[in-house]
Amino acid sequence: MYKIVENTKIARDVYRMELSGDTSKITAPGQFINIKLDGKFLRRPISVCDCSGNAITVIYKTVGEGTEQMSRLEIGTELDVLTGLGNGYDISKSTKPLLIGGGVGVPPLYLLAKKLIKSGQQPVVILGFNTKDEVFLEEEFKALGCHTVVATADGSYGVKGFVTDAMQGIDYDYFYTCGPMPMFRAVENVVTTSGQYSFEERMGCGFGACMGCSCKTKYGYKRICKDGPVLEREEIVW
């Protein structure tokens, strides 16, 4: 059981929730938690944005009944949460990492950036949103010391266009990304190095038992919740 200590709106339809409880199962950036909500059969998988001490921070967008219900939960509410799910990012493969996030794919890159910096690397971060009032975490990445570029599709803030427009001219030897599939396809068309994609997928159980989130790779079928959500570029079948 985990207790809500913060549940705050930080951008349009976007909320930051901090939970107090055991964090020992979270061992890599890019892992996720699975939250049980009253009256809902399936848990809600949410990526971990930050984790330290006894605090887990997640950022979520209200896109359906479940996340709308989450946004109304009050401080002090206790939640049944499965933690430490998924494989997470492998930070050992880069020296000049580029982090590319789109929308609610941005949050797991924050903990990733912290881990990369702790290992002596200096990541460049590109954040993609539709419009200015959806932007979040820009200042937090900058506070870590990351060179951070924001792109908005409508040009209302930062670079006009998509994350691929903001990637032009950046020197990197490896990339990490999380976001929607259309962004992944665009990124795949322009990247020139190896990298890791963290996939968003509907999940039944969240820990590999139901096989509901299986996807085909070059090395056979993998479960996004258990064998992923992070897959290496070389194994993905587009």
PDB file of C-alpha atoms in Angstrom:
ATOM      1  CA  MET A   1       0.000   0.000   0.000  1.00  0.00           C
ATOM      2  CA  TYR A   2       1.216   3.485  -0.890  1.00  0.00           C
ATOM      3  CA  LYS A   3      -0.053   6.834   0.365  1.00  0.00           C
ATOM      4  CA  ILE A   4      -0.645   9.861  -1.869  1.00  0.00           C
ATOM      5  CA  VAL A   5       1.338  12.882  -0.643  1.00  0.00           C
ATOM      6  CA  GLU A   6       0.860  15.024  -3.783  1.00  0.00           C
ATOM      7  CA  ASN A   7      -1.593  15.037  -6.700  1.00  0.00           C
ATOM      8  CA  THR A   8      -1.173  18.316  -8.555  1.00  0.00           C
ATOM      9  CA  LYS A   9      -2.100  19.570 -12.024  1.00  0.00           C
ATOM     10  CA  ILE A  10       1.074  20.737 -13.803  1.00  0.00           C
ATOM     11  CA  ALA A  11      -0.076  21.255 -17.412  1.00  0.00           C
ATOM     12  CA  ARG A  12      -3.225  20.845 -19.492  1.00  0.00           C
ATOM     13  CA  ASP A  13      -4.768  17.517 -18.453  1.00  0.00           C
ATOM     14  CA  VAL A  14      -1.432  16.482 -16.873  1.00  0.00           C
ATOM     15  CA  TYR A  15      -0.924  15.684 -13.178  1.00  0.00           C
ATOM     16  CA  ARG A  16       2.023  14.864 -10.939  1.00  0.00           C
ATOM     17  CA  MET A  17       1.404  12.328  -8.180  1.00  0.00           C
ATOM     18  CA  GLU A  18       3.867  11.494  -5.433  1.00  0.00           C
ATOM     19  CA  LEU A  19       3.436   8.282  -3.478  1.00  0.00           C
ATOM     20  CA  SER A  20       5.049   7.357  -0.186  1.00  0.00           C
ATOM     21  CA  GLY A  21       6.077   3.744   0.315  1.00  0.00           C
ATOM     22  CA  ASP A  22       8.622   1.047  -0.452  1.00  0.00           C
ATOM     23  CA  THR A  23      10.789   1.910  -3.476  1.00  0.00           C
ATOM     24  CA  SER A  24      13.243  -0.998  -3.257  1.00  0.00           C
ATOM     25  CA  LYS A  25      11.794  -2.822  -6.291  1.00  0.00           C
ATOM     26  CA  ILE A  26      12.514   0.081  -8.639  1.00  0.00           C
ATOM     27  CA  THR A  27      16.008  -0.618  -9.896  1.00  0.00           C
ATOM     28  CA  ALA A  28      16.197   1.021 -13.333  1.00  0.00           C
ATOM     29  CA  PRO A  29      14.849   4.132 -15.072  1.00  0.00           C
ATOM     30  CA  GLY A  30      12.021   3.308 -17.435  1.00  0.00           C
ATOM     31  CA  GLN A  31      10.265   0.848 -15.132  1.00  0.00           C
ATOM     32  CA  PHE A  32       6.605   1.399 -14.263  1.00  0.00           C
ATOM     33  CA  ILE A  33       4.061   0.884 -11.511  1.00  0.00           C
ATOM     34  CA  ASN A  34       0.533  -0.534 -11.794  1.00  0.00           C
ATOM     35  CA  ILE A  35      -2.164   1.228  -9.756  1.00  0.00           C
ATOM     36  CA  LYS A  36      -5.394  -0.423  -8.607  1.00  0.00           C
ATOM     37  CA  LEU A  37      -8.403   1.897  -8.653  1.00  0.00           C
ATOM     38  CA  ASP A  38     -11.726   1.326  -6.905  1.00  0.00           C
ATOM     39  CA  GLY A  39     -14.334  -0.023  -9.287  1.00  0.00           C
ATOM     40  CA  LYS A  40     -11.874  -0.728 -12.121  1.00  0.00           C
ATOM     41  CA  PHE A  41     -11.013  -4.297 -13.128  1.00  0.00           C
ATOM     42  CA  LEU A  42      -7.647  -3.495 -14.739  1.00  0.00           C
ATOM     43  CA  ARG A  43      -4.859  -1.620 -13.019  1.00  0.00           C
ATOM     44  CA  ARG A  44      -3.426   1.552 -14.590  1.00  0.00           C
ATOM     45  CA  PRO A  45       0.238   1.267 -15.673  1.00  0.00           C
ATOM     46  CA  ILE A  46       2.133   4.539 -15.162  1.00  0.00           C
ATOM     47  CA  SER A  47       5.856   5.052 -15.802  1.00  0.00           C
ATOM     48  CA  VAL A  48       8.087   6.158 -12.937  1.00  0.00           C
ATOM     49  CA  CYS A  49       9.243   9.747 -13.308  1.00  0.00           C
ATOM     50  CA  ASP A  50      11.431   9.850 -10.200  1.00  0.00           C
ATOM     51  CA  CYS A  51      12.251   7.668  -7.252  1.00  0.00           C
ATOM     52  CA  SER A  52      14.238   8.486  -4.117  1.00  0.00           C
ATOM     53  CA  GLY A  53      14.080   7.464  -0.483  1.00  0.00           C
ATOM     54  CA  ASN A  54      10.512   6.332   0.162  1.00  0.00           C
ATOM     55  CA  ALA A  55       8.968   8.505  -2.571  1.00  0.00           C
ATOM     56  CA  ILE A  56       7.799   7.549  -6.072  1.00  0.00           C
ATOM     57  CA  THR A  57       6.777  10.305  -8.488  1.00  0.00           C
ATOM     58  CA  VAL A  58       4.589   9.608 -11.507  1.00  0.00           C
ATOM     59  CA  ILE A  59       3.164  11.981 -14.101  1.00  0.00           C
ATOM     60  CA  TYR A  60      -0.025  11.034 -15.942  1.00  0.00           C
ATOM     61  CA  LYS A  61      -2.486  12.529 -18.391  1.00  0.00           C
ATOM     62  CA  THR A  62      -6.250  12.283 -18.013  1.00  0.00           C
ATOM     63  CA  VAL A  63      -7.294  10.379 -21.130  1.00  0.00           C
ATOM     64  CA  GLY A  64     -10.076   8.129 -19.802  1.00  0.00           C
ATOM     65  CA  GLU A  65     -12.203   7.218 -16.809  1.00  0.00           C
ATOM     66  CA  GLY A  66      -9.314   5.657 -14.878  1.00  0.00           C
ATOM     67  CA  THR A  67      -6.895   8.576 -15.070  1.00  0.00           C
ATOM     68  CA  GLU A  68      -9.775  11.021 -14.530  1.00  0.00           C
ATOM     69  CA  GLN A  69     -10.536   9.116 -11.325  1.00  0.00           C
ATOM     70  CA  MET A  70      -6.865   9.337 -10.358  1.00  0.00           C
ATOM     71  CA  SER A  71      -6.904  13.121 -10.770  1.00  0.00           C
ATOM     72  CA  ARG A  72      -9.631  13.397  -8.121  1.00  0.00           C
ATOM     73  CA  LEU A  73      -7.814  11.309  -5.490  1.00  0.00           C
ATOM     74  CA  GLU A  74      -6.988  13.287  -2.357  1.00  0.00           C
ATOM     75  CA  ILE A  75      -3.766  13.542  -0.369  1.00  0.00           C
ATOM     76  CA  GLY A  76      -3.660  10.805   2.242  1.00  0.00           C
ATOM     77  CA  THR A  77      -5.501   8.250   0.090  1.00  0.00           C
ATOM     78  CA  GLU A  78      -3.913   4.800   0.181  1.00  0.00           C
ATOM     79  CA  LEU A  79      -3.462   2.888  -3.074  1.00  0.00           C
ATOM     80  CA  ASP A  80      -2.692  -0.742  -3.881  1.00  0.00           C
ATOM     81  CA  VAL A  81       0.327  -0.469  -6.197  1.00  0.00           C
ATOM     82  CA  LEU A  82       2.569  -3.019  -7.910  1.00  0.00           C
ATOM     83  CA  THR A  83       6.067  -1.563  -8.324  1.00  0.00           C
ATOM     84  CA  GLY A  84       9.314  -2.296 -10.119  1.00  0.00           C
ATOM     85  CA  LEU A  85       7.595  -3.619 -13.250  1.00  0.00           C
ATOM     86  CA  GLY A  86       9.311  -3.884 -16.635  1.00  0.00           C
ATOM     87  CA  ASN A  87      12.964  -3.989 -17.567  1.00  0.00           C
ATOM     88  CA  GLY A  88      13.886  -0.297 -17.790  1.00  0.00           C
ATOM     89  CA  TYR A  89      16.654   1.400 -19.759  1.00  0.00           C
ATOM     90  CA  ASP A  90      20.234   0.114 -19.963  1.00  0.00           C
ATOM     91  CA  ILE A  91      22.442   3.184 -19.405  1.00  0.00           C
ATOM     92  CA  SER A  92      25.747   1.415 -20.123  1.00  0.00           C
ATOM     93  CA  LYS A  93      25.680   1.801 -23.910  1.00  0.00           C
ATOM     94  CA  SER A  94      26.119   5.539 -24.431  1.00  0.00           C
ATOM     95  CA  THR A  95      28.700   8.265 -23.881  1.00  0.00           C
ATOM     96  CA  LYS A  96      26.839  11.137 -25.591  1.00  0.00           C
ATOM     97  CA  PRO A  97      23.181  10.222 -25.031  1.00  0.00           C
ATOM     98  CA  LEU A  98      20.192  11.880 -26.673  1.00  0.00           C
ATOM     99  CA  LEU A  99      16.858  11.607 -24.846  1.00  0.00           C
ATOM    100  CA  ILE A 100      13.693  12.056 -26.926  1.00  0.00           C
ATOM    101  CA  GLY A 101      10.292  12.258 -25.268  1.00  0.00           C
ATOM    102  CA  GLY A 102       6.815  12.942 -26.582  1.00  0.00           C
ATOM    103  CA  GLY A 103       3.881  13.955 -24.374  1.00  0.00           C
ATOM    104  CA  VAL A 104       3.415  11.526 -21.491  1.00  0.00           C
ATOM    105  CA  GLY A 105       6.468   9.670 -22.790  1.00  0.00           C
ATOM    106  CA  VAL A 106       8.549  12.435 -21.210  1.00  0.00           C
ATOM    107  CA  PRO A 107       8.362  11.440 -17.489  1.00  0.00           C
ATOM    108  CA  PRO A 108      10.544   8.268 -17.491  1.00  0.00           C
ATOM    109  CA  LEU A 109      13.311  10.232 -19.211  1.00  0.00           C
ATOM    110  CA  TYR A 110      13.709  12.388 -16.099  1.00  0.00           C
ATOM    111  CA  LEU A 111      14.926   9.539 -13.887  1.00  0.00           C
ATOM    112  CA  LEU A 112      16.954   8.281 -16.858  1.00  0.00           C
ATOM    113  CA  ALA A 113      18.675  11.666 -17.141  1.00  0.00           C
ATOM    114  CA  LYS A 114      19.509  11.613 -13.432  1.00  0.00           C
ATOM    115  CA  LYS A 115      21.050   8.146 -13.707  1.00  0.00           C
ATOM    116  CA  LEU A 116      23.048   9.079 -16.830  1.00  0.00           C
ATOM    117  CA  ILE A 117      24.425  12.193 -15.148  1.00  0.00           C
ATOM    118  CA  LYS A 118      25.337  10.196 -12.043  1.00  0.00           C
ATOM    119  CA  SER A 119      27.290   7.802 -14.291  1.00  0.00           C
ATOM    120  CA  GLY A 120      29.292  10.709 -15.726  1.00  0.00           C
ATOM    121  CA  GLN A 121      27.331  11.272 -18.937  1.00  0.00           C
ATOM    122  CA  GLN A 122      25.751  14.541 -20.073  1.00  0.00           C
ATOM    123  CA  PRO A 123      22.481  13.949 -21.925  1.00  0.00           C
ATOM    124  CA  VAL A 124      20.804  16.259 -24.410  1.00  0.00           C
ATOM    125  CA  VAL A 125      17.019  16.224 -23.978  1.00  0.00           C
ATOM    126  CA  ILE A 126      14.330  16.892 -26.591  1.00  0.00           C
ATOM    127  CA  LEU A 127      10.738  17.223 -25.434  1.00  0.00           C
ATOM    128  CA  GLY A 128       7.840  17.190 -27.892  1.00  0.00           C
ATOM    129  CA  PHE A 129       4.314  18.481 -27.268  1.00  0.00           C
ATOM    130  CA  ASN A 130       1.357  19.629 -29.328  1.00  0.00           C
ATOM    131  CA  THR A 131       1.129  23.122 -27.874  1.00  0.00           C
ATOM    132  CA  LYS A 132       2.592  25.427 -25.194  1.00  0.00           C
ATOM    133  CA  ASP A 133       0.060  24.686 -22.453  1.00  0.00           C
ATOM    134  CA  GLU A 134       0.969  20.978 -22.572  1.00  0.00           C
ATOM    135  CA  VAL A 135       4.668  21.556 -21.797  1.00  0.00           C
ATOM    136  CA  PHE A 136       6.006  20.133 -18.534  1.00  0.00           C
ATOM    137  CA  LEU A 137       9.333  19.128 -16.927  1.00  0.00           C
ATOM    138  CA  GLU A 138      11.384  21.522 -19.083  1.00  0.00           C
ATOM    139  CA  GLU A 139      12.695  23.454 -16.088  1.00  0.00           C
ATOM    140  CA  GLU A 140      13.338  20.262 -14.129  1.00  0.00           C
ATOM    141  CA  PHE A 141      15.565  18.879 -16.897  1.00  0.00           C
ATOM    142  CA  LYS A 142      17.403  22.201 -17.114  1.00  0.00           C
ATOM    143  CA  ALA A 143      17.907  22.150 -13.342  1.00  0.00           C
ATOM    144  CA  LEU A 144      19.720  18.819 -13.753  1.00  0.00           C
ATOM    145  CA  GLY A 145      22.119  20.555 -16.146  1.00  0.00           C
ATOM    146  CA  CYS A 146      20.724  19.005 -19.329  1.00  0.00           C
ATOM    147  CA  HIS A 147      20.730  20.938 -22.584  1.00  0.00           C
ATOM    148  CA  THR A 148      16.969  20.859 -23.156  1.00  0.00           C
ATOM    149  CA  VAL A 149      15.047  21.667 -26.337  1.00  0.00           C
ATOM    150  CA  VAL A 150      11.245  21.844 -26.550  1.00  0.00           C
ATOM    151  CA  ALA A 151       9.315  21.403 -29.792  1.00  0.00           C
ATOM    152  CA  THR A 152       5.613  22.119 -30.240  1.00  0.00           C
ATOM    153  CA  ALA A 153       3.631  20.991 -33.249  1.00  0.00           C
ATOM    154  CA  ASP A 154       1.785  24.308 -33.526  1.00  0.00           C
ATOM    155  CA  GLY A 155       4.878  26.446 -32.957  1.00  0.00           C
ATOM    156  CA  SER A 156       3.444  28.144 -29.866  1.00  0.00           C
ATOM    157  CA  TYR A 157       6.621  27.430 -27.877  1.00  0.00           C
ATOM    158  CA  GLY A 158      10.190  26.422 -28.673  1.00  0.00           C
ATOM    159  CA  VAL A 159      11.011  24.818 -32.003  1.00  0.00           C
ATOM    160  CA  LYS A 160       8.058  24.701 -34.385  1.00  0.00           C
ATOM    161  CA  GLY A 161       7.428  21.133 -35.465  1.00  0.00           C
ATOM    162  CA  PHE A 162       8.187  17.720 -34.062  1.00  0.00           C
ATOM    163  CA  VAL A 163      11.014  16.161 -32.071  1.00  0.00           C
ATOM    164  CA  THR A 164      12.704  15.212 -35.342  1.00  0.00           C
ATOM    165  CA  ASP A 165      12.927  18.902 -36.269  1.00  0.00           C
ATOM    166  CA  ALA A 166      14.612  19.643 -32.944  1.00  0.00           C
ATOM    167  CA  MET A 167      17.110  16.799 -33.456  1.00  0.00           C
ATOM    168  CA  GLN A 168      18.828  18.489 -36.385  1.00  0.00           C
ATOM    169  CA  GLY A 169      22.468  19.330 -35.702  1.00  0.00           C
ATOM    170  CA  ILE A 170      22.692  17.520 -32.354  1.00  0.00           C
ATOM    171  CA  ASP A 171      25.758  15.331 -31.814  1.00  0.00           C
ATOM    172  CA  TYR A 172      24.999  12.016 -30.084  1.00  0.00           C
ATOM    173  CA  ASP A 173      26.228   8.427 -30.106  1.00  0.00           C
ATOM    174  CA  TYR A 174      23.142   6.703 -28.674  1.00  0.00           C
ATOM    175  CA  PHE A 175      19.484   7.583 -28.109  1.00  0.00           C
ATOM    176  CA  TYR A 176      16.745   6.756 -25.642  1.00  0.00           C
ATOM    177  CA  THR A 177      13.112   7.536 -26.401  1.00  0.00           C
ATOM    178  CA  CYS A 178       9.601   7.164 -25.059  1.00  0.00           C
ATOM    179  CA  GLY A 179       6.374   8.326 -26.642  1.00  0.00           C
ATOM    180  CA  PRO A 180       3.590   7.443 -29.068  1.00  0.00           C
ATOM    181  CA  MET A 181       4.075   5.154 -32.051  1.00  0.00           C
ATOM    182  CA  PRO A 182       3.817   7.907 -34.727  1.00  0.00           C
ATOM    183  CA  MET A 183       6.723   9.688 -33.023  1.00  0.00           C
ATOM    184  CA  PHE A 184       8.704   6.433 -32.911  1.00  0.00           C
ATOM    185  CA  ARG A 185       8.274   5.923 -36.642  1.00  0.00           C
ATOM    186  CA  ALA A 186       9.426   9.478 -37.338  1.00  0.00           C
ATOM    187  CA  VAL A 187      12.437   9.069 -35.029  1.00  0.00           C
ATOM    188  CA  GLU A 188      13.352   5.754 -36.647  1.00  0.00           C
ATOM    189  CA  ASN A 189      13.534   7.477 -40.025  1.00  0.00           C
ATOM    190  CA  VAL A 190      16.183   9.987 -38.892  1.00  0.00           C
ATOM    191  CA  VAL A 191      18.317   8.380 -36.171  1.00  0.00           C
ATOM    192  CA  THR A 192      21.804   7.268 -37.162  1.00  0.00           C
ATOM    193  CA  THR A 193      22.859   5.248 -34.093  1.00  0.00           C
ATOM    194  CA  SER A 194      21.667   2.407 -31.921  1.00  0.00           C
ATOM    195  CA  GLY A 195      19.140   3.203 -29.238  1.00  0.00           C
ATOM    196  CA  GLN A 196      16.311   2.071 -27.002  1.00  0.00           C
ATOM    197  CA  TYR A 197      12.564   2.589 -27.429  1.00  0.00           C
ATOM    198  CA  SER A 198      10.185   2.424 -24.469  1.00  0.00           C
ATOM    199  CA  PHE A 199       6.771   1.343 -25.761  1.00  0.00           C
ATOM    200  CA  GLU A 200       3.366   2.421 -24.543  1.00  0.00           C
ATOM    201  CA  GLU A 201       0.970  -0.524 -24.626  1.00  0.00           C
ATOM    202  CA  ARG A 202      -2.382  -1.549 -23.160  1.00  0.00           C
ATOM    203  CA  MET A 203      -1.710  -4.129 -20.462  1.00  0.00           C
ATOM    204  CA  GLY A 204      -3.858  -6.689 -18.732  1.00  0.00           C
ATOM    205  CA  CYS A 205      -1.845  -7.888 -15.743  1.00  0.00           C
ATOM    206  CA  GLY A 206       1.336  -5.816 -16.044  1.00  0.00           C
ATOM    207  CA  PHE A 207       3.737  -8.610 -15.095  1.00  0.00           C
ATOM    208  CA  GLY A 208       3.732 -11.061 -18.006  1.00  0.00           C
ATOM    209  CA  ALA A 209       1.067 -13.586 -17.056  1.00  0.00           C
ATOM    210  CA  CYS A 210      -1.756 -12.778 -19.468  1.00  0.00           C
ATOM    211  CA  MET A 211       0.305 -12.360 -22.672  1.00  0.00           C
ATOM    212  CA  GLY A 212      -2.056  -9.560 -23.711  1.00  0.00           C
ATOM    213  CA  CYS A 213       0.706  -7.103 -24.629  1.00  0.00           C
ATOM    214  CA  SER A 214       2.913  -9.443 -26.670  1.00  0.00           C
ATOM    215  CA  CYS A 215       4.591  -7.993 -29.749  1.00  0.00           C
ATOM    216  CA  LYS A 216       6.664  -9.523 -32.518  1.00  0.00           C
ATOM    217  CA  THR A 217      10.413  -8.832 -32.550  1.00  0.00           C
ATOM    218  CA  LYS A 218      13.237 -10.136 -34.714  1.00  0.00           C
ATOM    219  CA  TYR A 219      13.960 -12.627 -31.945  1.00  0.00           C
ATOM    220  CA  GLY A 220      10.418 -13.856 -31.382  1.00  0.00           C
ATOM    221  CA  TYR A 221       7.474 -12.541 -29.411  1.00  0.00           C
ATOM    222  CA  LYS A 222       8.109 -10.430 -26.325  1.00  0.00           C
ATOM    223  CA  ARG A 223       5.771  -9.147 -23.637  1.00  0.00           C
ATOM    224  CA  ILE A 224       5.923  -5.349 -23.390  1.00  0.00           C
ATOM    225  CA  CYS A 225       5.129  -5.414 -19.674  1.00  0.00           C
ATOM    226  CA  LYS A 226       7.731  -8.052 -18.734  1.00  0.00           C
ATOM    227  CA  ASP A 227      10.416  -8.238 -21.451  1.00  0.00           C
ATOM    228  CA  GLY A 228       9.914  -4.505 -22.120  1.00  0.00           C
ATOM    229  CA  PRO A 229       8.693  -1.838 -22.134  1.00  0.00           C
ATOM    230  CA  VAL A 230      12.192  -1.008 -23.390  1.00  0.00           C
ATOM    231  CA  LEU A 231      13.334  -2.698 -26.608  1.00  0.00           C
ATOM    232  CA  GLU A 232      16.577  -2.114 -28.489  1.00  0.00           C
ATOM    233  CA  ARG A 233      16.367  -0.597 -31.941  1.00  0.00           C
ATOM    234  CA  GLU A 234      17.958  -3.622 -33.600  1.00  0.00           C
ATOM    235  CA  GLU A 235      15.244  -6.038 -32.428  1.00  0.00           C
ATOM    236  CA  ILE A 236      12.149  -4.046 -33.366  1.00  0.00           C
ATOM    237  CA  VAL A 237       9.942  -5.102 -36.284  1.00  0.00           C
ATOM    238  CA  TRP A 238       8.337  -1.971 -37.690  1.00  0.00           C
TER     239      TRP A 238
END
